[in-house]
Coordinates of C-alpha atoms and ligand atoms in Angstrom, one line a residue:
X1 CA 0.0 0.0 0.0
X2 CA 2.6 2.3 1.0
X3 CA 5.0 2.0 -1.8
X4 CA 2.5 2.4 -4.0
X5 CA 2.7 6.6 -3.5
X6 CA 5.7 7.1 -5.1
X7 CA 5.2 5.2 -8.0
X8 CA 2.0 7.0 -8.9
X9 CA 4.0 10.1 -8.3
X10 CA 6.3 9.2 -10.7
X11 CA 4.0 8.5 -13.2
X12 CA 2.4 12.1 -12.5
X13 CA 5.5 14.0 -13.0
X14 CA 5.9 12.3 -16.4
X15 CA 2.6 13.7 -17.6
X16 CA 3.6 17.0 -16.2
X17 CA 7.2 16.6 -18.1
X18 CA 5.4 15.7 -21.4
X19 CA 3.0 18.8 -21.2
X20 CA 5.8 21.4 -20.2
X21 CA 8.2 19.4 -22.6
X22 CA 5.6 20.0 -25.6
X23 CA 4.3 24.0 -24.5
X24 CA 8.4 24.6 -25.2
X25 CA 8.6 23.1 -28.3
X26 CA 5.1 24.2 -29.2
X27 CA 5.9 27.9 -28.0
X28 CA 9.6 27.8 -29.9
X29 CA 7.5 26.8 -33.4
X30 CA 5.5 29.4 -32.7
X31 CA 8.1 32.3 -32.6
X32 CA 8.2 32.4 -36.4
X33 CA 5.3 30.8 -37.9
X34 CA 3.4 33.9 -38.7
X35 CA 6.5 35.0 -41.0
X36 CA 6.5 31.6 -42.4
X37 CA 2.8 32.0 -43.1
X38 CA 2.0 28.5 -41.1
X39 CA -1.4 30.5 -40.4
X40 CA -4.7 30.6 -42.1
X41 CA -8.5 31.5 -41.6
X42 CA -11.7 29.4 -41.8
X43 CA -14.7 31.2 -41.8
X44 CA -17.9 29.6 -40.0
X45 CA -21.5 31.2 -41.6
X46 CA -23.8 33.1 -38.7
X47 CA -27.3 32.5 -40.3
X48 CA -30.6 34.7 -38.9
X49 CA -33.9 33.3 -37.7
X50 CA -35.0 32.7 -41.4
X51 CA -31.7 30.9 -41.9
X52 CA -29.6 33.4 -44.4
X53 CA -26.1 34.2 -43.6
X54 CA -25.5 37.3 -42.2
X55 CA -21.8 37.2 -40.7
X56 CA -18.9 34.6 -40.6
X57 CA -17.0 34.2 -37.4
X58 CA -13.4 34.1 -38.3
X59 CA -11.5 31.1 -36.8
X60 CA -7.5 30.8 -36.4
X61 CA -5.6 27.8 -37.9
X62 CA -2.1 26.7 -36.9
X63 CA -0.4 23.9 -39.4
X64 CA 2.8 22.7 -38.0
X65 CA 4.5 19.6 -38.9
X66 CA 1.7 18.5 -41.2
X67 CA -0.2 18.4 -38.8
X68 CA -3.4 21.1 -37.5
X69 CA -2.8 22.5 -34.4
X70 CA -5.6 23.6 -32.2
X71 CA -6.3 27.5 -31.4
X72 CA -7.8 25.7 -27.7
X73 CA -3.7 25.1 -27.3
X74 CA -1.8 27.8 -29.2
X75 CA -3.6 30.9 -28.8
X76 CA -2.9 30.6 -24.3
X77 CA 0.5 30.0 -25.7
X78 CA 1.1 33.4 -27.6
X79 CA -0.8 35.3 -24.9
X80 CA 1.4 34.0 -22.3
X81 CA 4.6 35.2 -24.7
X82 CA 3.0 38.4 -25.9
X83 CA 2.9 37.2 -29.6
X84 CA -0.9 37.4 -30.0
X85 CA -0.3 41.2 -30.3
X86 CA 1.0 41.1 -33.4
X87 CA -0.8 37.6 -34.7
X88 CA -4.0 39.2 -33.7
X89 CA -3.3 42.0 -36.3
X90 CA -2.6 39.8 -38.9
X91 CA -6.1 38.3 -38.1
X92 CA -7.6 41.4 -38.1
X93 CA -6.2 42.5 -41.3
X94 CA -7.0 38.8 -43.5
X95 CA -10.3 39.3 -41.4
X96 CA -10.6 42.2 -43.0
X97 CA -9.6 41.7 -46.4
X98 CA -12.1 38.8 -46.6
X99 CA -14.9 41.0 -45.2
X100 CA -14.3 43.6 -48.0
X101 CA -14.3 40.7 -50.2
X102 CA -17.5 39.7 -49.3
X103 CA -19.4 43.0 -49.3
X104 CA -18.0 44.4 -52.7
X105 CA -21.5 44.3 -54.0
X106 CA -22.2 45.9 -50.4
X107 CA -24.2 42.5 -49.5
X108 CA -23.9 44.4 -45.8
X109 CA -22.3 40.5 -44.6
X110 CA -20.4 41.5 -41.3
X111 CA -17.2 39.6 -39.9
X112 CA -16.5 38.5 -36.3
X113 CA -13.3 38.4 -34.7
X114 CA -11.7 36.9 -31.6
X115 CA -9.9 39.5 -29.8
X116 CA -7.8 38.4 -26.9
X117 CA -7.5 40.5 -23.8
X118 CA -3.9 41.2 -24.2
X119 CA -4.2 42.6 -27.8
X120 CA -6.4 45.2 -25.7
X121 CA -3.3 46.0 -23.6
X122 CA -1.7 47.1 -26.4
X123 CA -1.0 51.0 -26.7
X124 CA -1.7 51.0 -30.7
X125 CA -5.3 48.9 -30.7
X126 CA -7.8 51.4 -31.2
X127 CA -5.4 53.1 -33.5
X128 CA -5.0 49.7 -35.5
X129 CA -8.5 49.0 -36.1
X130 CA -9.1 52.2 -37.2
X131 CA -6.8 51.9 -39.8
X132 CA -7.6 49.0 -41.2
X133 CA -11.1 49.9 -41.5
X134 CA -9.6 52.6 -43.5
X135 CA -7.7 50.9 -46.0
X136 CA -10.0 48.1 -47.0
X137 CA -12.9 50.5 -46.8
X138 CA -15.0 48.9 -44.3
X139 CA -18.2 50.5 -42.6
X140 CA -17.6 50.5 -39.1
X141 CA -20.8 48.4 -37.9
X142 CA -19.6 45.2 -40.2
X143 CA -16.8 44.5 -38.4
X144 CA -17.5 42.7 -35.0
X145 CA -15.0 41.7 -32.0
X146 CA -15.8 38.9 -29.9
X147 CA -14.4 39.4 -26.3
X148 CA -14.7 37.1 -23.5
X149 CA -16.2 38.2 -19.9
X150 CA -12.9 38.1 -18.4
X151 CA -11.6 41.3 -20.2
X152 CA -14.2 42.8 -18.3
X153 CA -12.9 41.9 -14.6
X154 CA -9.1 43.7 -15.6
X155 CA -8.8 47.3 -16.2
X156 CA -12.3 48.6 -16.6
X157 CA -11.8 52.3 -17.1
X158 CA -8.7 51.2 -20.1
X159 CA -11.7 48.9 -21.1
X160 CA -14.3 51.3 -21.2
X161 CA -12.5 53.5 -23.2
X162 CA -11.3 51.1 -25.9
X163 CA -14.7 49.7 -26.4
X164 CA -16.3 53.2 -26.7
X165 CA -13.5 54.6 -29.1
X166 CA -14.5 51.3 -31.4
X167 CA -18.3 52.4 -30.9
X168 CA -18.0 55.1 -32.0
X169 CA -16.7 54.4 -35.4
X170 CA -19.6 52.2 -35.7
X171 CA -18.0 49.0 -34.7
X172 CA -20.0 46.0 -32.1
X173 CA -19.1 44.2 -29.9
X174 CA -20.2 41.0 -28.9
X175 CA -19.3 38.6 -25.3
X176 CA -18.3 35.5 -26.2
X177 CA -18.9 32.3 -24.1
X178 CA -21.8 34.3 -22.4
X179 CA -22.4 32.5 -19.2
X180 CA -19.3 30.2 -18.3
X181 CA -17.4 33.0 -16.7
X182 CA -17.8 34.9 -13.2
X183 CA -19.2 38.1 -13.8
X184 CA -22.0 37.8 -16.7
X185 CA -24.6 39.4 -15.1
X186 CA -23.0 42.4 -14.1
X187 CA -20.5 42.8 -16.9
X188 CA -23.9 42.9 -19.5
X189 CA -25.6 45.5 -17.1
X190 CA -22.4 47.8 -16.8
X191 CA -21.0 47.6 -20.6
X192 CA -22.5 49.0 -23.6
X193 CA -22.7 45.4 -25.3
X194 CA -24.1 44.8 -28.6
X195 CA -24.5 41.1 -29.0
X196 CA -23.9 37.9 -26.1
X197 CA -22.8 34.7 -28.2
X198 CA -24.5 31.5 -25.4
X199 CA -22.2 29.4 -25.0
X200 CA -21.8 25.8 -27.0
X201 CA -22.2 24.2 -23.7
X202 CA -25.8 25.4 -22.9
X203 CA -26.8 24.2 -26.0
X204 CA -25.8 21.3 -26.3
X205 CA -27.7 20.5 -22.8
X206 CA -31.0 22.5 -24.0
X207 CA -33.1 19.2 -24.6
X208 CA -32.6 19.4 -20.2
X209 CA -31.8 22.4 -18.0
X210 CA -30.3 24.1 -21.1
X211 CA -33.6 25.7 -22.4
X212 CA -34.9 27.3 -19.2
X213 CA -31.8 29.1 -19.6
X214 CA -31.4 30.3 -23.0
X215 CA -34.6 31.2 -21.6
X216 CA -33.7 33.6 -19.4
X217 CA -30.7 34.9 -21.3
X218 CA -33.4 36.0 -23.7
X219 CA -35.4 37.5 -21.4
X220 CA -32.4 39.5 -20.0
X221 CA -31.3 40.7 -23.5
X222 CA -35.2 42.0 -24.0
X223 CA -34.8 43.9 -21.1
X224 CA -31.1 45.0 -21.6
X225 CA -31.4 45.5 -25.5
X226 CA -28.7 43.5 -26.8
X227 CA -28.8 40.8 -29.0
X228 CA -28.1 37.0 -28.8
X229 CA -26.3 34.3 -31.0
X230 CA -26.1 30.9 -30.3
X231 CA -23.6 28.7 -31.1
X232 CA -22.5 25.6 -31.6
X233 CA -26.3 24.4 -32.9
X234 CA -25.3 20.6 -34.0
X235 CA -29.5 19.1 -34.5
X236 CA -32.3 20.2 -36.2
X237 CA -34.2 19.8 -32.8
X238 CA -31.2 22.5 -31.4
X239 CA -32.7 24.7 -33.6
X240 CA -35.9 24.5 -33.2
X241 CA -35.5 24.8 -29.8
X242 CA -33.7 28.1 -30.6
X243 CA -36.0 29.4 -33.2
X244 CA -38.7 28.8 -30.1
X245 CA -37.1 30.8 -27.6
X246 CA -36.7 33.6 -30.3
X247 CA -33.2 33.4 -30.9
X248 CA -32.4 35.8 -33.4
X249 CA -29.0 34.3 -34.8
X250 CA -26.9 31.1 -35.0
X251 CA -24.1 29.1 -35.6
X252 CA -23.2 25.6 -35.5
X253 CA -22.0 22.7 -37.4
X254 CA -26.0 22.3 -38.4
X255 CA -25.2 25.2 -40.6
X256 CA -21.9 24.8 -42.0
X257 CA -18.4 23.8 -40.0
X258 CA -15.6 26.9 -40.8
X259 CA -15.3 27.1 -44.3
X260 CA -11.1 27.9 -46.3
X261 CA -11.5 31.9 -47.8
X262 CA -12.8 30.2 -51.1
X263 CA -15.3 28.0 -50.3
X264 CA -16.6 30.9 -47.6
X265 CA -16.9 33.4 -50.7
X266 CA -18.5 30.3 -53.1
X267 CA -20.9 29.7 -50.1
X268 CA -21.4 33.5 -49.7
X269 CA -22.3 34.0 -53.7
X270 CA -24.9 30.7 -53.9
X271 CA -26.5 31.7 -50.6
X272 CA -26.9 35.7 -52.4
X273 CA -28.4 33.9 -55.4
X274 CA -31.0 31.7 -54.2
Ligands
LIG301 P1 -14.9 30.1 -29.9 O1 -14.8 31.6 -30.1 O2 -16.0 29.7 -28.9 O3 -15.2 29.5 -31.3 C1 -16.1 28.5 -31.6 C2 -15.5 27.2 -31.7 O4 -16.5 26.2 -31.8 C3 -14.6 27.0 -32.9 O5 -13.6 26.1 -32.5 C4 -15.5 26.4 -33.9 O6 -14.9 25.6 -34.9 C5 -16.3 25.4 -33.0 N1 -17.6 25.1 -33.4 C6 -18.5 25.8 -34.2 N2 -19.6 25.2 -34.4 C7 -19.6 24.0 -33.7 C8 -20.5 22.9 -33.5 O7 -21.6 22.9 -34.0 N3 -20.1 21.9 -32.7 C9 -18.9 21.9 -32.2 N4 -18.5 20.8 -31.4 N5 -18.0 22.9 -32.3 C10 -18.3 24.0 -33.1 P2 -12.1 26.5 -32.9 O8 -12.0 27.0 -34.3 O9 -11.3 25.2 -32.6 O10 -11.6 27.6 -32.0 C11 -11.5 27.4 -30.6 C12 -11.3 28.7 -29.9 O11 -10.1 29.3 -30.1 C13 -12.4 29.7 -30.2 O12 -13.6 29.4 -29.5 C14 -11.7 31.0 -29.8 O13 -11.9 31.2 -28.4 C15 -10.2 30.7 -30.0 N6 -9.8 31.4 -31.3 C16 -9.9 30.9 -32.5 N7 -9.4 31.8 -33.4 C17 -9.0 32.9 -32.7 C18 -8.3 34.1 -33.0 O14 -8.1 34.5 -34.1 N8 -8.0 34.9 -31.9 C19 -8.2 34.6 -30.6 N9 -7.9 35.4 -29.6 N10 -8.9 33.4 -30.3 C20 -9.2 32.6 -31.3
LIG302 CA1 -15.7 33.4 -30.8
LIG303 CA1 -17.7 31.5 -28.7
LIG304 CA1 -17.4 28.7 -27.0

């Protein structure tokens, strides 16, 4: 019985040695894949309540060694080394591109990006999106940045400020994850918030306790005057839970998994035809 404790120790540290042995070779690969364009975007459809696309959520993709890497693993990575500052403009600016793309025959089809709470640190953010609206042309309220809840439990005044500046030049913002961090409730009531995406994990529970919630998220965004996406809708019976409760947008593999540039702007052009 006794002897038994170090041996299962042992075998513990080896998982810990394998995980910190792969975050360093991980995070050394990752010091210059953006300049040796390892990088790309897929583009997942956000359809209404009568099923047309309105928006594509743009997704990150890291190929390294032939093999896909996940953003659930490399994006902590670049935050903990700073490096998602400058990835997180490149983003913004294929983002970008692709949304100008997409609206050249001014389709009004808006783009959503993931912006991490260190990019927001960053002196020059503000300043950044502003110019790249600029160059490729694009009305402010198309562009979208997804933010989780936590961004709003660090600086709030910095915070504020940044989201208001982006506001004002027409550009929303939407809380991703909605409801599996600390401070939902409070962080929708105090911030000027133009859409909550529910979280994957509430509906994939909604045939159980997951409906009386989207429930009430509803009700709240009634009340609060934001809107709601859902995502991660998988079934046919998701939806039409959804489309019960009233929810105004989603997005989900029921739809269309995260679609290479080309196929997003072929999906684009048939769903604009028909
Ligand atoms: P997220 O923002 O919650 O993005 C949605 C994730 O759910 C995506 O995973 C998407 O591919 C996946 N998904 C969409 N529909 C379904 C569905 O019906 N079923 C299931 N099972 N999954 C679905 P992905 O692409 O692996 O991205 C994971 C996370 O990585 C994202 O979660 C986001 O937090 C982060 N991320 C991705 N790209 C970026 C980026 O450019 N910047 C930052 N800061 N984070 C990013
Ligand atoms: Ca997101
Ligand atoms: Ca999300
Ligand atoms: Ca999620």
């Amino acid at each position: 019985q006794k002897g038994k404790y170090p041996e299962r120790l042992a075998f513990y540290n080896m998982g810990l040695e394998r995980d910190l042995h792969r975050k360093i070779t991980l995070n050394e690969a990752l010091k210059g894949a953006l300049e040796r364009n390892e990088f790309r975007l897929m583009y997942q459809p956000i359809v209404d309540a009568t099923g047309q696309v309105v928006s594509f959520e743009a997704l990150m993709r890291w190929r390294y060694q032939e093999k896909e890497i996940s953003p659930v693993e490399f994006i902590p990575l670049m935050e903990q080394s700073g490096r998602i500052v400058q990835t997180g403009h490149w983003v913004l600016e294929e983002a970008c591109k692709t949304l100008a793309q997409m609206n050249k025959h001014n389709a009004g089809i808006c783009m959503c990006v993931n912006i991490s709470l260190i990019q927001f640190y960053d002196k020059g953010f503000v300043n950044n999106v502003n110019r790249l609206i600029e160059r490729y042309a694009i009305p402010g309220h198309l562009l979208h940045l997804e933010v989780t809840e936590s961004i709003f439990q660090s600086d709030q005044m910095m915070i504020n400020q940044k989201v208001s500046q982006l506001q004002q030049r027409g550009v929303k913002f939407s809380v991703d994850d909605f409801g599996t961090g600390y401070s939902s409730l409070s962080v929708i009531q105090n911030m000027n918030i133009d859409y909550i995406k529910i979280d994957r994990s509430f509906i994939q529970n909604i045939e159980l306790k997951g409906l009386s919630i989207v429930q009430a998220m509803m009700n709240i965004s009634r009340s609060l005057n934001f809107s709601v996406i859902a995502e991660g809708v998988e079934t046919d019976k998701q939806r039409q839970l959804l489309e019960e409760c009233g929810i105004p947008f989603m997005q989900g593999y029921y739809f269309s998994r995260p679609l290479e540039r080309q196929n997003a702007l072929v999906y684009l052009d048939q769903a604009l035809e028909s």
